[in-house]
Structure formats: C-alpha cells, structure tokens
Amino acid sequence: MTRDARAVTDTSGPEGEGGPSWRDSVVALIPALRAFAWSLSHNSSDADDLVQDALIKAWTHRDKFEPGTNLRAWLFTILRNTYYTAVVRRRREVRDETGKYAATLSTGPTQDWSMAMHSMQVALAQLPDEHREALILVGAAGLTYEEAAAVCGCALGTIKSRVNRARARLLKIMEADEPSDTFAGEVAAAEPSAPE
C-alpha cells in the first residue's frame, strides 16, 4: 500500500492518535491533484490555479467529507467540477486583450433625451397652474377628459380648453412652430382623443 493510499484510508484519526489529520491527508494528495489538473488544462500555471481553487473549495466544505470514504476521489471530483465550471464560464466570455471588441460596443447617447426633458420641465414650469395640471393629467397620466375634469372639479369643456391652451403655449415656449415637430407629435400622441 502506498503512502497516498494509507493517507486516504486512514483519515478519521485526529492528530496525536496515530492517524494523519485531514489536512495532512489533503497535503499528501497535492502532487496527484496537480498532475490531474495539468492533464486537464495542459498549462502549469492554470493547473496550479485549478488545484488552489479546488483546495479552497475542499477546505471550505470539509465538514461535508465523510470520514472513512475515499478522500482522493472526493478531491478529484471537486477539481474536475471546478475545471469544467471554468470551461463553461470561459465559453461565455469574449477574449479581448487588445480592446478591439470593447471598442465596437456603444450605447445610444442619452444627452439629447436629458436635454429635451430639462427643456420640457422648464417650459411646463412657465405654464399657469391650471393649464399645467390639465396637461399633465391628460397627456402624461393618461386620464380621459372626463376623469381629468372630475379631478380638477370643473366642466368637461373647461378641461378640454385648458389642455388645448396648455399644448399651444408649451409648443410656443419650446419654439416648436409646427405640430409635426417630434416633441409636438409626442404631446399630441399622449393626449387621449375626445369623445364625439
């Protein structure tokens, strides 16, 4: 029987009682683990990293090892699973040492939208309170004219008039002279159609 085999079969005895400790048994298996790791990765640096990761996992979960069972098989299983988990992870990663791939990635500019929102907030602040309230209720909150009239406590015709005046004034403030302007189209689209 080899030294490794003795260490594997006799892992239950604590130090000082004649048997090797769990730690000593694991340390005795490191050369075999390293050889197995090299056979998987074919790179000594990657093999060392793999063994280190496997040993960390084994140490973290040492309470799950059942004394008297095959420590060597347990450690090799941890190492093998660690290797294949890393392989799957690497398949999902994009190697880009030169940065060429990263240079092709871009996100749409947000400055235009941010500036448009700021301009709209400034313009809305210049509207009379009742016009701003009516436009926000109908255009932004999506209430019908009847619902907005009930919220504001006024007649249906009054709320329609306020929304119409608010839209016209808002367009004028924002220097949009044509209803086909992008912003004007958005405001018009947000307004629910009046019942006939």
mmCIF file with all atom_site columns, N, CA and C in Angstrom, residues 142-188:
data_model
loop_
_atom_site.group_PDB
_atom_site.id
_atom_site.type_symbol
_atom_site.label_atom_id
_atom_site.label_alt_id
_atom_site.label_comp_id
_atom_site.label_asym_id
_atom_site.label_entity_id
_atom_site.label_seq_id
_atom_site.pdbx_PDB_ins_code
_atom_site.Cartn_x
_atom_site.Cartn_y
_atom_site.Cartn_z
_atom_site.occupancy
_atom_site.B_iso_or_equiv
_atom_site.pdbx_formal_charge
_atom_site.auth_seq_id
_atom_site.auth_comp_id
_atom_site.auth_asym_id
_atom_site.auth_atom_id
_atom_site.pdbx_PDB_model_num
ATOM 1   N N  . GLY A 1 142 ? -52.486 60.042 -18.526 1.00 0.00 ? 142 GLY A N  1
ATOM 2   C CA . GLY A 1 142 ? -53.347 59.218 -19.375 1.00 0.00 ? 142 GLY A CA 1
ATOM 3   C C  . GLY A 1 142 ? -54.805 59.202 -18.972 1.00 0.00 ? 142 GLY A C  1
ATOM 4   N N  . LEU A 1 143 ? -55.249 60.165 -18.182 1.00 0.00 ? 143 LEU A N  1
ATOM 5   C CA . LEU A 1 143 ? -56.651 60.231 -17.812 1.00 0.00 ? 143 LEU A CA 1
ATOM 6   C C  . LEU A 1 143 ? -57.481 60.709 -19.000 1.00 0.00 ? 143 LEU A C  1
ATOM 7   N N  . THR A 1 144 ? -58.725 60.314 -19.024 1.00 0.00 ? 144 THR A N  1
ATOM 8   C CA . THR A 1 144 ? -59.626 60.839 -20.052 1.00 0.00 ? 144 THR A CA 1
ATOM 9   C C  . THR A 1 144 ? -59.996 62.257 -19.657 1.00 0.00 ? 144 THR A C  1
ATOM 10  N N  . TYR A 1 145 ? -60.608 62.993 -20.609 1.00 0.00 ? 145 TYR A N  1
ATOM 11  C CA . TYR A 1 145 ? -61.043 64.353 -20.289 1.00 0.00 ? 145 TYR A CA 1
ATOM 12  C C  . TYR A 1 145 ? -62.054 64.336 -19.145 1.00 0.00 ? 145 TYR A C  1
ATOM 13  N N  . GLU A 1 146 ? -62.942 63.347 -19.154 1.00 0.00 ? 146 GLU A N  1
ATOM 14  C CA . GLU A 1 146 ? -63.956 63.267 -18.099 1.00 0.00 ? 146 GLU A CA 1
ATOM 15  C C  . GLU A 1 146 ? -63.301 63.041 -16.735 1.00 0.00 ? 146 GLU A C  1
ATOM 16  N N  . GLU A 1 147 ? -62.324 62.133 -16.689 1.00 0.00 ? 147 GLU A N  1
ATOM 17  C CA . GLU A 1 147 ? -61.627 61.858 -15.431 1.00 0.00 ? 147 GLU A CA 1
ATOM 18  C C  . GLU A 1 147 ? -60.848 63.076 -14.955 1.00 0.00 ? 147 GLU A C  1
ATOM 19  N N  . ALA A 1 148 ? -60.179 63.760 -15.887 1.00 0.00 ? 148 ALA A N  1
ATOM 20  C CA . ALA A 1 148 ? -59.417 64.964 -15.520 1.00 0.00 ? 148 ALA A CA 1
ATOM 21  C C  . ALA A 1 148 ? -60.346 66.056 -15.027 1.00 0.00 ? 148 ALA A C  1
ATOM 22  N N  . ALA A 1 149 ? -61.515 66.181 -15.668 1.00 0.00 ? 149 ALA A N  1
ATOM 23  C CA . ALA A 1 149 ? -62.490 67.191 -15.234 1.00 0.00 ? 149 ALA A CA 1
ATOM 24  C C  . ALA A 1 149 ? -62.966 66.885 -13.817 1.00 0.00 ? 149 ALA A C  1
ATOM 25  N N  . ALA A 1 150 ? -63.185 65.616 -13.522 1.00 0.00 ? 150 ALA A N  1
ATOM 26  C CA . ALA A 1 150 ? -63.628 65.230 -12.176 1.00 0.00 ? 150 ALA A CA 1
ATOM 27  C C  . ALA A 1 150 ? -62.530 65.515 -11.149 1.00 0.00 ? 150 ALA A C  1
ATOM 28  N N  . VAL A 1 151 ? -61.277 65.245 -11.514 1.00 0.00 ? 151 VAL A N  1
ATOM 29  C CA . VAL A 1 151 ? -60.162 65.506 -10.597 1.00 0.00 ? 151 VAL A CA 1
ATOM 30  C C  . VAL A 1 151 ? -60.039 67.001 -10.321 1.00 0.00 ? 151 VAL A C  1
ATOM 31  N N  . CYS A 1 152 ? -60.151 67.812 -11.388 1.00 0.00 ? 152 CYS A N  1
ATOM 32  C CA . CYS A 1 152 ? -59.981 69.269 -11.237 1.00 0.00 ? 152 CYS A CA 1
ATOM 33  C C  . CYS A 1 152 ? -61.239 69.959 -10.724 1.00 0.00 ? 152 CYS A C  1
ATOM 34  N N  . GLY A 1 153 ? -62.370 69.251 -10.746 1.00 0.00 ? 153 GLY A N  1
ATOM 35  C CA . GLY A 1 153 ? -63.622 69.844 -10.268 1.00 0.00 ? 153 GLY A CA 1
ATOM 36  C C  . GLY A 1 153 ? -64.145 70.915 -11.200 1.00 0.00 ? 153 GLY A C  1
ATOM 37  N N  . CYS A 1 154 ? -64.028 70.691 -12.515 1.00 0.00 ? 154 CYS A N  1
ATOM 38  C CA . CYS A 1 154 ? -64.523 71.664 -13.484 1.00 0.00 ? 154 CYS A CA 1
ATOM 39  C C  . CYS A 1 154 ? -65.278 70.941 -14.587 1.00 0.00 ? 154 CYS A C  1
ATOM 40  N N  . ALA A 1 155 ? -65.857 71.717 -15.492 1.00 0.00 ? 155 ALA A N  1
ATOM 41  C CA . ALA A 1 155 ? -66.644 71.150 -16.584 1.00 0.00 ? 155 ALA A CA 1
ATOM 42  C C  . ALA A 1 155 ? -65.743 70.493 -17.622 1.00 0.00 ? 155 ALA A C  1
ATOM 43  N N  . LEU A 1 156 ? -66.324 69.578 -18.396 1.00 0.00 ? 156 LEU A N  1
ATOM 44  C CA . LEU A 1 156 ? -65.589 68.866 -19.438 1.00 0.00 ? 156 LEU A CA 1
ATOM 45  C C  . LEU A 1 156 ? -65.009 69.839 -20.461 1.00 0.00 ? 156 LEU A C  1
ATOM 46  N N  . GLY A 1 157 ? -65.803 70.806 -20.887 1.00 0.00 ? 157 GLY A N  1
ATOM 47  C CA . GLY A 1 157 ? -65.326 71.797 -21.868 1.00 0.00 ? 157 GLY A CA 1
ATOM 48  C C  . GLY A 1 157 ? -64.167 72.608 -21.327 1.00 0.00 ? 157 GLY A C  1
ATOM 49  N N  . THR A 1 158 ? -64.179 72.890 -20.044 1.00 0.00 ? 158 THR A N  1
ATOM 50  C CA . THR A 1 158 ? -63.103 73.671 -19.421 1.00 0.00 ? 158 THR A CA 1
ATOM 51  C C  . THR A 1 158 ? -61.793 72.898 -19.468 1.00 0.00 ? 158 THR A C  1
ATOM 52  N N  . ILE A 1 159 ? -61.842 71.613 -19.168 1.00 0.00 ? 159 ILE A N  1
ATOM 53  C CA . ILE A 1 159 ? -60.607 70.820 -19.160 1.00 0.00 ? 159 ILE A CA 1
ATOM 54  C C  . ILE A 1 159 ? -60.068 70.678 -20.568 1.00 0.00 ? 159 ILE A C  1
ATOM 55  N N  . LYS A 1 160 ? -60.968 70.510 -21.564 1.00 0.00 ? 160 LYS A N  1
ATOM 56  C CA . LYS A 1 160 ? -60.527 70.428 -22.954 1.00 0.00 ? 160 LYS A CA 1
ATOM 57  C C  . LYS A 1 160 ? -59.848 71.725 -23.373 1.00 0.00 ? 160 LYS A C  1
ATOM 58  N N  . SER A 1 161 ? -60.435 72.833 -22.979 1.00 0.00 ? 161 SER A N  1
ATOM 59  C CA . SER A 1 161 ? -59.877 74.143 -23.310 1.00 0.00 ? 161 SER A CA 1
ATOM 60  C C  . SER A 1 161 ? -58.506 74.332 -22.648 1.00 0.00 ? 161 SER A C  1
ATOM 61  N N  . ARG A 1 162 ? -58.398 73.951 -21.397 1.00 0.00 ? 162 ARG A N  1
ATOM 62  C CA . ARG A 1 162 ? -57.120 74.090 -20.681 1.00 0.00 ? 162 ARG A CA 1
ATOM 63  C C  . ARG A 1 162 ? -56.027 73.241 -21.325 1.00 0.00 ? 162 ARG A C  1
ATOM 64  N N  . VAL A 1 163 ? -56.366 72.007 -21.698 1.00 0.00 ? 163 VAL A N  1
ATOM 65  C CA . VAL A 1 163 ? -55.377 71.134 -22.340 1.00 0.00 ? 163 VAL A CA 1
ATOM 66  C C  . VAL A 1 163 ? -54.945 71.729 -23.671 1.00 0.00 ? 163 VAL A C  1
ATOM 67  N N  . ASN A 1 164 ? -55.905 72.204 -24.443 1.00 0.00 ? 164 ASN A N  1
ATOM 68  C CA . ASN A 1 164 ? -55.594 72.782 -25.745 1.00 0.00 ? 164 ASN A CA 1
ATOM 69  C C  . ASN A 1 164 ? -54.707 74.016 -25.600 1.00 0.00 ? 164 ASN A C  1
ATOM 70  N N  . ARG A 1 165 ? -55.038 74.885 -24.689 1.00 0.00 ? 165 ARG A N  1
ATOM 71  C CA . ARG A 1 165 ? -54.241 76.104 -24.470 1.00 0.00 ? 165 ARG A CA 1
ATOM 72  C C  . ARG A 1 165 ? -52.850 75.753 -23.925 1.00 0.00 ? 165 ARG A C  1
ATOM 73  N N  . ALA A 1 166 ? -52.807 74.772 -23.034 1.00 0.00 ? 166 ALA A N  1
ATOM 74  C CA . ALA A 1 166 ? -51.506 74.367 -22.465 1.00 0.00 ? 166 ALA A CA 1
ATOM 75  C C  . ALA A 1 166 ? -50.599 73.800 -23.542 1.00 0.00 ? 166 ALA A C  1
ATOM 76  N N  . ARG A 1 167 ? -51.149 72.987 -24.426 1.00 0.00 ? 167 ARG A N  1
ATOM 77  C CA . ARG A 1 167 ? -50.335 72.418 -25.515 1.00 0.00 ? 167 ARG A CA 1
ATOM 78  C C  . ARG A 1 167 ? -49.825 73.523 -26.434 1.00 0.00 ? 167 ARG A C  1
ATOM 79  N N  . ALA A 1 168 ? -50.682 74.434 -26.800 1.00 0.00 ? 168 ALA A N  1
ATOM 80  C CA . ALA A 1 168 ? -50.287 75.522 -27.700 1.00 0.00 ? 168 ALA A CA 1
ATOM 81  C C  . ALA A 1 168 ? -49.213 76.391 -27.061 1.00 0.00 ? 168 ALA A C  1
ATOM 82  N N  . ARG A 1 169 ? -49.409 76.714 -25.794 1.00 0.00 ? 169 ARG A N  1
ATOM 83  C CA . ARG A 1 169 ? -48.432 77.564 -25.114 1.00 0.00 ? 169 ARG A CA 1
ATOM 84  C C  . ARG A 1 169 ? -47.107 76.825 -24.909 1.00 0.00 ? 169 ARG A C  1
ATOM 85  N N  . LEU A 1 170 ? -47.181 75.540 -24.585 1.00 0.00 ? 170 LEU A N  1
ATOM 86  C CA . LEU A 1 170 ? -45.979 74.732 -24.394 1.00 0.00 ? 170 LEU A CA 1
ATOM 87  C C  . LEU A 1 170 ? -45.167 74.666 -25.688 1.00 0.00 ? 170 LEU A C  1
ATOM 88  N N  . LEU A 1 171 ? -45.852 74.449 -26.799 1.00 0.00 ? 171 LEU A N  1
ATOM 89  C CA . LEU A 1 171 ? -45.172 74.424 -28.097 1.00 0.00 ? 171 LEU A CA 1
ATOM 90  C C  . LEU A 1 171 ? -44.525 75.763 -28.402 1.00 0.00 ? 171 LEU A C  1
ATOM 91  N N  . LYS A 1 172 ? -45.227 76.836 -28.084 1.00 0.00 ? 172 LYS A N  1
ATOM 92  C CA . LYS A 1 172 ? -44.681 78.177 -28.329 1.00 0.00 ? 172 LYS A CA 1
ATOM 93  C C  . LYS A 1 172 ? -43.456 78.431 -27.465 1.00 0.00 ? 172 LYS A C  1
ATOM 94  N N  . ILE A 1 173 ? -43.529 78.032 -26.205 1.00 0.00 ? 173 ILE A N  1
ATOM 95  C CA . ILE A 1 173 ? -42.397 78.217 -25.287 1.00 0.00 ? 173 ILE A CA 1
ATOM 96  C C  . ILE A 1 173 ? -41.184 77.431 -25.770 1.00 0.00 ? 173 ILE A C  1
ATOM 97  N N  . MET A 1 174 ? -41.420 76.237 -26.228 1.00 0.00 ? 174 MET A N  1
ATOM 98  C CA . MET A 1 174 ? -40.309 75.377 -26.658 1.00 0.00 ? 174 MET A CA 1
ATOM 99  C C  . MET A 1 174 ? -39.881 75.668 -28.094 1.00 0.00 ? 174 MET A C  1
ATOM 100 N N  . GLU A 1 175 ? -40.421 76.718 -28.662 1.00 0.00 ? 175 GLU A N  1
ATOM 101 C CA . GLU A 1 175 ? -40.054 77.180 -30.009 1.00 0.00 ? 175 GLU A CA 1
ATOM 102 C C  . GLU A 1 175 ? -40.283 76.112 -31.074 1.00 0.00 ? 175 GLU A C  1
ATOM 103 N N  . ALA A 1 176 ? -41.392 75.417 -30.903 1.00 0.00 ? 176 ALA A N  1
ATOM 104 C CA . ALA A 1 176 ? -41.770 74.428 -31.909 1.00 0.00 ? 176 ALA A CA 1
ATOM 105 C C  . ALA A 1 176 ? -42.961 75.005 -32.644 1.00 0.00 ? 176 ALA A C  1
ATOM 106 N N  . ASP A 1 177 ? -42.751 75.485 -33.877 1.00 0.00 ? 177 ASP A N  1
ATOM 107 C CA . ASP A 1 177 ? -43.839 76.150 -34.586 1.00 0.00 ? 177 ASP A CA 1
ATOM 108 C C  . ASP A 1 177 ? -44.711 75.198 -35.378 1.00 0.00 ? 177 ASP A C  1
ATOM 109 N N  . GLU A 1 178 ? -44.301 73.951 -35.570 1.00 0.00 ? 178 GLU A N  1
ATOM 110 C CA . GLU A 1 178 ? -45.101 73.020 -36.354 1.00 0.00 ? 178 GLU A CA 1
ATOM 111 C C  . GLU A 1 178 ? -45.545 71.857 -35.472 1.00 0.00 ? 178 GLU A C  1
ATOM 112 N N  . PRO A 1 179 ? -46.816 71.473 -35.567 1.00 0.00 ? 179 PRO A N  1
ATOM 113 C CA . PRO A 1 179 ? -47.269 70.309 -34.803 1.00 0.00 ? 179 PRO A CA 1
ATOM 114 C C  . PRO A 1 179 ? -46.595 69.029 -35.242 1.00 0.00 ? 179 PRO A C  1
ATOM 115 N N  . SER A 1 180 ? -45.970 69.014 -36.418 1.00 0.00 ? 180 SER A N  1
ATOM 116 C CA . SER A 1 180 ? -45.286 67.803 -36.881 1.00 0.00 ? 180 SER A CA 1
ATOM 117 C C  . SER A 1 180 ? -43.918 67.654 -36.236 1.00 0.00 ? 180 SER A C  1
ATOM 118 N N  . ASP A 1 181 ? -43.503 68.648 -35.471 1.00 0.00 ? 181 ASP A N  1
ATOM 119 C CA . ASP A 1 181 ? -42.230 68.554 -34.760 1.00 0.00 ? 181 ASP A CA 1
ATOM 120 C C  . ASP A 1 181 ? -42.275 67.322 -33.853 1.00 0.00 ? 181 ASP A C  1
ATOM 121 N N  . THR A 1 182 ? -41.125 66.718 -33.614 1.00 0.00 ? 182 THR A N  1
ATOM 122 C CA . THR A 1 182 ? -41.066 65.480 -32.844 1.00 0.00 ? 182 THR A CA 1
ATOM 123 C C  . THR A 1 182 ? -41.727 65.634 -31.481 1.00 0.00 ? 182 THR A C  1
ATOM 124 N N  . PHE A 1 183 ? -41.395 66.704 -30.778 1.00 0.00 ? 183 PHE A N  1
ATOM 125 C CA . PHE A 1 183 ? -41.956 66.888 -29.446 1.00 0.00 ? 183 PHE A CA 1
ATOM 126 C C  . PHE A 1 183 ? -43.462 67.114 -29.531 1.00 0.00 ? 183 PHE A C  1
ATOM 127 N N  . ALA A 1 184 ? -43.891 67.919 -30.512 1.00 0.00 ? 184 ALA A N  1
ATOM 128 C CA . ALA A 1 184 ? -45.313 68.194 -30.655 1.00 0.00 ? 184 ALA A CA 1
ATOM 129 C C  . ALA A 1 184 ? -46.065 66.909 -30.943 1.00 0.00 ? 184 ALA A C  1
ATOM 130 N N  . GLY A 1 185 ? -45.467 66.046 -31.736 1.00 0.00 ? 185 GLY A N  1
ATOM 131 C CA . GLY A 1 185 ? -46.085 64.765 -32.047 1.00 0.00 ? 185 GLY A CA 1
ATOM 132 C C  . GLY A 1 185 ? -46.222 63.907 -30.803 1.00 0.00 ? 185 GLY A C  1
ATOM 133 N N  . GLU A 1 186 ? -45.211 63.951 -29.936 1.00 0.00 ? 186 GLU A N  1
ATOM 134 C CA . GLU A 1 186 ? -45.267 63.171 -28.705 1.00 0.00 ? 186 GLU A CA 1
ATOM 135 C C  . GLU A 1 186 ? -46.358 63.692 -27.788 1.00 0.00 ? 186 GLU A C  1
ATOM 136 N N  . VAL A 1 187 ? -46.490 65.023 -27.691 1.00 0.00 ? 187 VAL A N  1
ATOM 137 C CA . VAL A 1 187 ? -47.516 65.608 -26.833 1.00 0.00 ? 187 VAL A CA 1
ATOM 138 C C  . VAL A 1 187 ? -48.887 65.266 -27.384 1.00 0.00 ? 187 VAL A C  1
ATOM 139 N N  . ALA A 1 188 ? -49.055 65.389 -28.705 1.00 0.00 ? 188 ALA A N  1
ATOM 140 C CA . ALA A 1 188 ? -50.350 65.097 -29.318 1.00 0.00 ? 188 ALA A CA 1
ATOM 141 C C  . ALA A 1 188 ? -50.702 63.615 -29.162 1.00 0.00 ? 188 ALA A C  1
#
